[in-house]
Amino acid sequence: MRIKSVLGLSALLAIGLGAVGGCASMGVEPWERDLLAEPGMQVDPNPLVTALDEHIYFSKEAASGGLAGGGGGCGCN
Amino acid sequence: MAAIDVRKALVAACAVLGVSGPTARATEIETAVLGYTEPSRVSALEAVTDLRHAFADGKEVNFRLVLDALTGASASGATPSSRVQVFTRPSGSGSYQTAPSETPLDDTFRDTRVALSGGYAMPLGRVTTWDAGLYGSTEHDYTSLGVNTSLARDFDKRNTSVAVRAAYFDDTINPEGGRPEPFGAMQPAGQAQPRLTGDGAKQTLDLGVSLTQVVDRKTVVLLDYTFSQVDGYQTDPYKFLSLVDPVTGDPGEYLFENRPDARNKHIAYGRFVRHLGRDNLRLSYRLTDDDWNVTSHTVELHYRWNLGAGHYLEPHGRYYTQTAADFYRRYLVTGSDLPQHASADYRLGDMQAYTAGLLYGRPVGDRNELTVRFEYYWQTGESHPADAIGVLRDYDLFPTVDAFIVQVGYSLRI
């Protein structure tokens, strides 16, 4: 399982680096951001809902972090 | 190709060019009340208020206040038995009983938490933003203090954004009745319990880097990596393990759990956001791995169904799976050597969890929004391990946990 995890993390890193390398052919002009400006196109359109959900998952599961960050904050028994 | 909305395009272009528009100075207040209930277990009521104010010069301040109250019963870690079981409450001054074949639940779980955080963000030039924040929370047996900062820079006409961040938390644990000695045996109520002296302390350092990329007019991708280092007291002082007979499986004693005092976590996260003509799709994947040998995979999907005039429905699904921590033991066996660390906390076991939910949002007037959502969450694990001993073969050693969540939110823009 650990080998799989290392492979998975490496694959994500490779995708990220690939994305950076390919940025030259990506993107839009400033006047093409009409759809991107819509609320539903935000990476996290509702941070408060995300924070509440992450707090629930943090208290019920062994893994946490990601979009809302890791960190401490409660005993959550 | 759909026609470009000229007004939105102008707003977006002004933002990119650093030209202040009419919405540059704004205050937003968002509040939500959430109810959470696990039938016959924990119930919680949580209220959150966010306040954000953006100044005309691009600076921003934000505050968040969280109040939550929890009550009910939580699995103690002990196994079911063919006999009535008597457990001493964490205070050491009382006891509670669990009927034969029932999963032992500690019904003394009751807490109120207050958390306050604040942040300040400011532009450093045209394409760089720096922010810093403070965090503090307190409950009757736990205090957490934290600081965080991040630096973000845009590239390529703001199609690419890279951010680095750091956070540090210093937590103090002062459990009811004191911290149990690792693997100390629970004593009858009224007798001296095996306790450590002093409070527990835990420090957490998070370091992260993220990349947000506009792929095309309808697609945004986020990739994020976090390294988290946790040092200090990570044992749950309210959890214990049954020390069972190697033949019958019935418990003789209950030993308080003992977890390692160091944990290093790696978290890789990706999110894909796509415009589908009228609706929007957000698809996320998270991989975590740590040196407790917990590996998890999470897949999450949000579909925003835009109904028109600002109304929308957002179905939500989530699948989560984790491997057990290498020191997870459902029970310990009399006569066998004690491991270096052990915990029967089901949250450290092999587990799958599922979430299904629906959010409805609608505008109120020109600038405000009301949201309502319902979620159902359930967890399953290894109910009947193949190597269970004696009577334990007859019992559900990982009962399904169900939770229902209801939330009402309102956001106000001034």
XYZ file of C-alpha atoms in Angstrom:
491
model
C 0.000 0.000 0.000
C 2.860 2.390 0.795
C 4.395 1.793 -2.646
C 1.007 2.541 -4.224
C 0.770 5.751 -2.226
C 4.223 6.896 -3.259
C 3.340 6.106 -6.877
C 0.069 8.002 -6.521
C 1.734 11.065 -5.017
C 4.416 10.943 -7.714
C 1.757 10.711 -10.419
C -0.070 13.755 -9.025
C 3.206 15.663 -8.838
C 4.000 14.695 -12.431
C 0.565 15.887 -13.541
C 1.161 19.164 -11.719
C 4.564 19.680 -13.276
C 3.119 18.746 -16.646
C 0.406 21.322 -16.169
C 2.991 23.993 -15.362
C 5.059 22.990 -18.375
C 2.025 23.101 -20.607
C 0.773 26.433 -19.338
C 2.009 28.233 -22.412
C -0.783 26.679 -24.449
C -3.426 27.100 -21.755
C -5.388 30.018 -20.458
C -7.638 32.730 -21.827
C -7.443 36.385 -22.690
C -8.796 38.829 -20.071
C -11.935 39.477 -22.099
C -12.716 35.751 -22.209
C -13.301 35.400 -18.469
C -17.072 35.803 -18.550
C -17.857 32.183 -17.680
C -14.934 31.934 -15.271
C -16.381 34.857 -13.287
C -19.596 32.969 -12.511
C -20.065 31.811 -8.890
C -20.260 28.168 -9.941
C -16.838 28.350 -11.589
C -14.962 29.275 -8.439
C -12.635 26.560 -7.146
C -14.385 26.782 -3.778
C -17.618 28.734 -4.257
C -18.743 28.235 -0.661
C -15.790 28.179 1.776
C -18.085 28.197 4.789
C -19.821 24.968 3.710
C -16.407 23.459 2.963
C -15.126 24.401 6.414
C -18.168 22.890 8.147
C -17.888 19.678 6.129
C -14.145 19.369 6.718
C -14.716 19.771 10.449
C -17.206 16.904 10.398
C -14.894 14.656 8.372
C -11.924 15.665 10.570
C -13.828 14.383 13.606
C -15.013 11.133 11.947
C -12.076 9.966 9.824
C -8.340 9.396 10.274
C -7.308 11.549 7.317
C -7.913 15.270 6.948
C -6.714 18.297 5.037
C -6.724 19.247 1.401
C -8.825 22.146 0.195
C -9.486 23.513 3.668
C -5.961 22.773 4.915
C -4.847 20.439 7.663
C -4.101 21.633 11.135
C -5.283 21.233 14.675
C -8.216 22.831 16.338
C -10.307 20.428 18.354
C -10.365 17.282 20.404
C -13.292 15.926 18.380
C -14.082 12.928 20.535
C -19.692 28.790 -29.021
C -21.914 30.635 -26.552
C -21.972 34.422 -26.788
C -19.696 36.211 -24.329
C -21.508 38.189 -21.622
C -20.026 41.653 -22.222
C -20.763 42.979 -18.720
C -19.100 40.015 -16.985
C -16.196 40.152 -19.403
C -15.631 43.833 -18.581
C -15.710 43.155 -14.847
C -13.246 40.281 -15.293
C -10.989 42.338 -17.528
C -10.992 45.239 -15.073
C -10.014 42.857 -12.297
C -7.178 41.435 -14.381
C -5.903 44.890 -15.267
C -6.018 46.009 -11.656
C -8.695 48.628 -12.317
C -10.982 49.164 -9.349
C -14.603 48.623 -10.222
C -17.694 49.623 -8.316
C -17.531 46.433 -6.219
C -13.906 46.896 -5.130
C -14.928 48.077 -1.654
C -17.425 45.665 -0.142
C -18.466 43.932 3.031
C -19.851 40.425 3.083
C -21.409 38.704 6.062
C -22.200 35.046 5.831
C -23.784 32.993 8.543
C -24.920 29.397 8.827
C -26.485 27.110 11.403
C -25.835 23.396 11.110
C -27.512 20.533 12.918
C -25.781 17.156 13.040
C -27.185 13.981 14.494
C -26.153 10.352 14.690
C -29.247 8.438 15.870
C -28.601 7.153 19.431
C -25.109 8.669 19.391
C -23.751 12.211 19.027
C -25.780 15.338 18.244
C -24.279 18.722 17.509
C -25.477 22.219 16.804
C -23.008 24.566 15.143
C -23.306 28.260 14.277
C -20.766 30.056 12.093
C -20.442 33.669 11.055
C -17.948 34.995 8.513
C -17.232 38.670 8.041
C -15.118 39.882 5.131
C -14.349 43.442 4.170
C -12.439 44.434 1.055
C -10.915 47.909 0.983
C -10.637 50.023 -2.139
C -6.839 49.602 -2.190
C -7.113 45.811 -2.456
C -6.506 44.991 1.197
C -8.937 42.677 2.958
C -9.762 41.641 6.499
C -11.816 38.617 7.524
C -13.104 37.106 10.736
C -14.826 33.829 11.553
C -16.657 32.944 14.748
C -17.739 29.350 15.384
C -19.884 28.139 18.276
C -20.742 24.483 18.624
C -22.367 22.338 21.255
C -22.125 18.551 21.259
C -23.831 15.951 23.354
C -24.554 12.227 23.272
C -22.701 8.953 23.235
C -19.448 7.977 21.537
C -17.945 4.498 21.017
C -15.377 3.940 23.771
C -13.343 1.291 21.928
C -14.429 -1.606 24.176
C -15.912 -4.698 22.523
C -19.404 -6.114 23.104
C -19.579 -8.952 25.609
C -21.918 -11.771 26.625
C -22.132 -10.149 30.074
C -23.207 -6.789 31.430
C -20.169 -4.502 31.341
C -19.484 -1.732 33.861
C -17.225 1.180 32.893
C -15.853 3.991 35.000
C -16.644 7.452 33.718
C -13.681 9.639 32.660
C -13.966 11.664 35.880
C -13.369 8.450 37.864
C -16.277 9.230 40.167
C -19.119 7.388 38.479
C -19.906 4.457 36.220
C -22.212 3.359 33.406
C -23.316 -0.045 32.157
C -23.573 -1.670 28.741
C -26.023 -4.534 28.172
C -24.823 -7.911 26.795
C -24.051 -7.879 23.039
C -24.346 -4.074 22.887
C -21.527 -1.849 21.610
C -20.165 0.094 24.606
C -20.872 3.812 24.228
C -19.615 6.462 26.609
C -22.680 8.628 27.142
C -20.818 11.387 29.003
C -19.760 13.120 25.797
C -20.737 16.771 26.223
C -18.819 19.813 25.096
C -19.096 23.384 23.893
C -16.491 24.918 21.621
C -15.796 28.506 20.683
C -13.406 29.234 17.821
C -12.356 32.648 16.555
C -10.091 33.335 13.621
C -9.080 36.416 11.718
C -6.969 37.224 8.702
C -5.504 40.137 6.810
C -4.606 40.105 3.123
C -2.783 42.748 1.132
C -1.487 43.061 -2.410
C 2.278 43.267 -2.893
C 2.390 44.827 -6.313
C -0.015 43.972 -9.099
C 0.157 40.168 -9.162
C 1.250 39.116 -5.665
C -0.874 38.798 -2.528
C 0.258 38.114 1.011
C -1.999 37.160 3.889
C -1.636 36.231 7.528
C -4.061 34.972 10.137
C -4.590 33.975 13.744
C -6.731 31.174 15.157
C -7.891 30.287 18.647
C -10.417 27.784 19.955
C -11.353 26.521 23.361
C -13.502 23.775 24.829
C -13.504 22.500 28.376
C -10.717 19.974 27.786
C -8.935 21.331 24.703
C -7.355 24.633 23.641
C -5.837 25.384 20.271
C -3.894 28.429 19.139
C -2.616 28.901 15.607
C -0.964 31.244 13.132
C -0.917 31.008 9.351
C 0.441 32.861 6.361
C 0.466 32.488 2.596
C 1.961 34.163 -0.453
C 0.299 33.921 -3.875
C 1.536 35.123 -7.249
C -0.232 35.198 -10.600
C 1.472 34.485 -13.897
C 0.547 34.444 -17.572
C -2.255 37.051 -17.599
C -3.493 35.553 -14.333
C -4.165 32.215 -15.946
C -1.711 30.576 -13.539
C -1.550 31.191 -9.817
C 0.988 29.653 -7.454
C 0.668 29.918 -3.676
C 2.803 28.742 -0.786
C 1.511 28.644 2.770
C 2.463 27.695 6.295
C 0.436 27.169 9.455
C 1.387 26.337 13.023
C -0.902 25.189 15.836
C -0.136 24.751 19.502
C -2.747 22.631 21.296
C -3.232 21.866 24.991
C -5.218 18.840 26.144
C -6.607 18.782 29.686
C -9.089 15.867 29.742
C -11.787 15.261 32.289
C -10.200 13.374 35.195
C -6.663 13.803 33.811
C -4.681 11.971 31.129
C -4.709 8.163 31.569
C -1.418 6.315 31.769
C -0.689 4.487 28.510
C -2.188 0.984 28.824
C -3.187 1.747 32.411
C -6.008 -0.516 33.634
C -9.362 1.157 34.318
C -10.220 0.926 38.024
C -13.705 0.766 39.579
C -15.417 4.108 40.173
C -14.237 5.875 43.304
C -10.785 4.273 43.269
C -7.596 5.996 42.095
C -7.275 5.811 38.305
C -3.902 5.420 36.541
C -3.153 9.017 35.518
C -0.262 11.019 34.106
C 0.552 14.381 35.629
C 0.118 17.642 33.764
C -1.628 18.605 30.549
C -0.917 17.114 27.146
C 0.629 19.300 24.435
C 0.603 18.932 20.682
C 2.217 21.022 17.932
C 1.214 20.919 14.274
C 3.165 22.401 11.378
C 1.552 22.495 7.917
C 3.452 23.482 4.789
C 1.624 23.663 1.486
C 1.948 24.658 -2.137
C -0.847 25.011 -4.682
C -1.190 25.653 -8.381
C -4.394 26.993 -9.935
C -4.541 26.919 -13.718
C -7.143 28.315 -16.091
C -7.106 25.706 -18.828
C -9.611 27.305 -21.158
C -12.714 29.473 -21.020
C -14.676 26.679 -19.337
C -12.098 24.810 -17.255
C -10.078 25.496 -14.111
C -7.782 23.008 -12.389
C -6.313 23.179 -8.881
C -3.451 20.995 -7.642
C -2.361 21.165 -4.039
C 0.166 19.429 -1.795
C 0.408 19.690 1.998
C 2.983 18.264 4.363
C 1.773 18.103 7.943
C 3.954 17.281 10.931
C 2.237 16.595 14.253
C 4.263 16.171 17.457
C 3.050 15.564 20.973
C 0.086 14.018 22.746
C -2.206 12.381 20.172
C -3.786 9.700 22.347
C -7.527 10.003 22.849
C -7.820 10.099 26.657
C -11.405 8.810 26.570
C -10.758 5.677 24.519
C -9.704 2.258 25.787
C -9.340 -1.357 24.664
C -10.869 -4.560 25.985
C -8.334 -7.111 27.221
C -10.204 -10.288 26.277
C -9.904 -13.943 27.210
C -8.061 -15.837 24.418
C -10.780 -18.540 24.316
C -14.114 -16.973 25.264
C -13.467 -13.455 23.937
C -15.072 -11.907 27.014
C -13.195 -8.981 28.592
C -11.259 -9.201 31.836
C -9.902 -5.665 31.990
C -10.002 -2.412 30.070
C -6.718 -0.711 29.183
C -6.444 2.934 28.158
C -5.150 3.388 24.632
C -1.689 4.617 23.652
C -0.843 6.284 20.315
C 2.525 7.381 18.918
C 3.482 10.975 19.724
C 4.629 11.807 16.185
C 2.817 11.736 12.860
C 3.903 12.993 9.443
C 1.215 13.324 6.780
C 1.313 13.911 3.036
C -1.827 15.248 1.376
C -2.203 15.595 -2.387
C -5.372 17.238 -3.651
C -6.755 17.969 -7.095
C -9.917 19.723 -8.206
C -11.359 20.056 -11.695
C -14.015 22.717 -12.354
C -15.886 22.706 -15.644
C -18.596 24.880 -17.159
C -21.193 22.721 -18.893
C -23.098 25.358 -20.817
C -25.681 26.091 -18.142
C -24.450 24.043 -15.169
C -21.110 23.586 -13.419
C -19.220 20.497 -12.321
C -16.608 20.246 -9.562
C -14.744 16.964 -9.295
C -12.117 16.446 -6.586
C -9.683 13.740 -5.612
C -7.530 13.578 -2.483
C -4.806 11.136 -1.590
C -3.332 11.093 1.898
C -0.589 8.970 3.359
C 1.131 9.065 6.741
C 3.642 7.223 8.864
C 0.854 5.669 10.955
C 0.241 3.737 7.721
C -3.156 5.360 7.158
C -3.675 5.773 3.416
C -6.895 7.347 2.219
C -8.591 8.104 -1.078
C -11.445 10.594 -1.394
C -13.494 11.322 -4.493
C -16.033 14.116 -4.354
C -18.477 15.474 -6.912
C -20.572 18.643 -6.867
C -22.955 19.366 -9.731
C -24.389 22.882 -9.734
C -27.658 22.851 -11.601
C -28.375 26.503 -12.444
C -32.145 26.881 -12.574
C -32.167 30.496 -13.706
C -32.640 33.860 -11.959
C -29.896 32.930 -9.480
C -31.625 29.795 -8.184
C -29.592 26.590 -8.160
C -29.644 23.027 -6.908
C -26.368 21.332 -6.069
C -26.313 17.540 -5.590
C -23.187 16.335 -3.819
C -21.612 12.895 -3.522
C -18.470 11.777 -1.706
C -16.687 8.470 -1.332
C -13.920 7.970 1.216
C -11.824 4.937 2.063
C -8.925 4.504 4.468
C -6.586 1.756 5.601
C -6.169 1.062 9.308
C -3.389 2.638 11.351
C -0.691 0.041 11.973
C -1.385 0.143 15.728
C -5.165 -0.258 15.376
C -6.369 -3.263 17.386
C -10.037 -4.015 17.886
C -9.060 -5.616 21.222
C -6.060 -6.982 23.097
C -5.695 -10.592 24.241
C -4.843 -11.666 27.791
C -1.479 -13.446 27.989
C -0.095 -11.872 24.777
C 2.641 -9.240 24.848
C 1.345 -5.680 24.709
C 2.223 -3.862 21.471
C 4.179 -0.618 21.694
C 1.049 1.343 20.748
C -2.599 0.361 20.381
C -5.977 2.000 19.852
C -9.433 0.535 19.240
C -10.815 3.878 18.023
C -12.931 2.852 15.017
C -11.842 6.042 13.243
C -8.375 4.495 12.895
C -9.672 1.224 11.419
C -10.240 0.110 7.838
C -13.245 2.136 6.793
C -15.385 3.358 3.943
C -17.589 6.426 4.192
C -20.219 7.812 1.856
C -21.957 11.177 1.652
C -25.015 12.102 -0.381
C -26.422 15.600 -0.197
C -28.381 18.344 -1.866
C -28.007 22.118 -1.529
C -30.520 24.679 -2.738
C -29.528 28.308 -3.167
C -31.637 31.291 -4.105
C -31.077 35.036 -4.246
C -32.801 37.332 -1.798
C -33.061 40.796 -3.302
C -30.167 41.948 -5.454
C -27.226 41.101 -3.229
C -28.111 38.425 -0.686
C -28.425 34.651 -0.864
C -30.220 31.967 1.127
C -29.018 28.361 1.097
C -30.457 25.178 2.577
C -28.824 21.778 2.437
C -29.349 18.212 3.602
C -26.642 15.576 3.803
C -26.585 11.924 4.754
C -23.265 10.430 5.831
C -22.550 6.830 6.718
C -19.478 4.782 7.610
C -18.889 1.071 7.348
C -15.950 -1.059 8.437
C -14.899 -4.588 9.277
C -17.936 -5.756 11.237
C -16.911 -9.407 11.536
C -13.117 -9.880 11.382
C -12.124 -13.402 10.325
C -9.806 -13.791 13.328
C -12.382 -12.781 15.971
C -12.179 -14.772 19.197
C -14.987 -16.691 20.957
C -18.182 -14.698 21.451
C -16.751 -11.791 19.473
C -17.494 -13.785 16.329
C -21.198 -13.268 17.075
C -21.050 -9.491 17.473
C -20.852 -6.564 15.116
C -17.395 -5.161 15.907
C -17.795 -2.136 13.597
C -21.447 -1.003 13.633
C -22.419 1.305 10.780
C -22.436 4.949 11.801
C -25.171 7.099 10.235
C -25.344 10.869 10.415
C -27.882 13.408 9.184
C -26.880 17.004 8.540
C -29.142 20.007 7.978
C -27.819 23.487 7.317
C -29.364 26.878 6.661
C -27.128 29.710 5.494
C -27.584 33.349 4.607
C -25.085 35.697 3.020
C -25.413 39.452 3.015
C -23.459 41.862 0.836
C -23.313 45.494 1.897
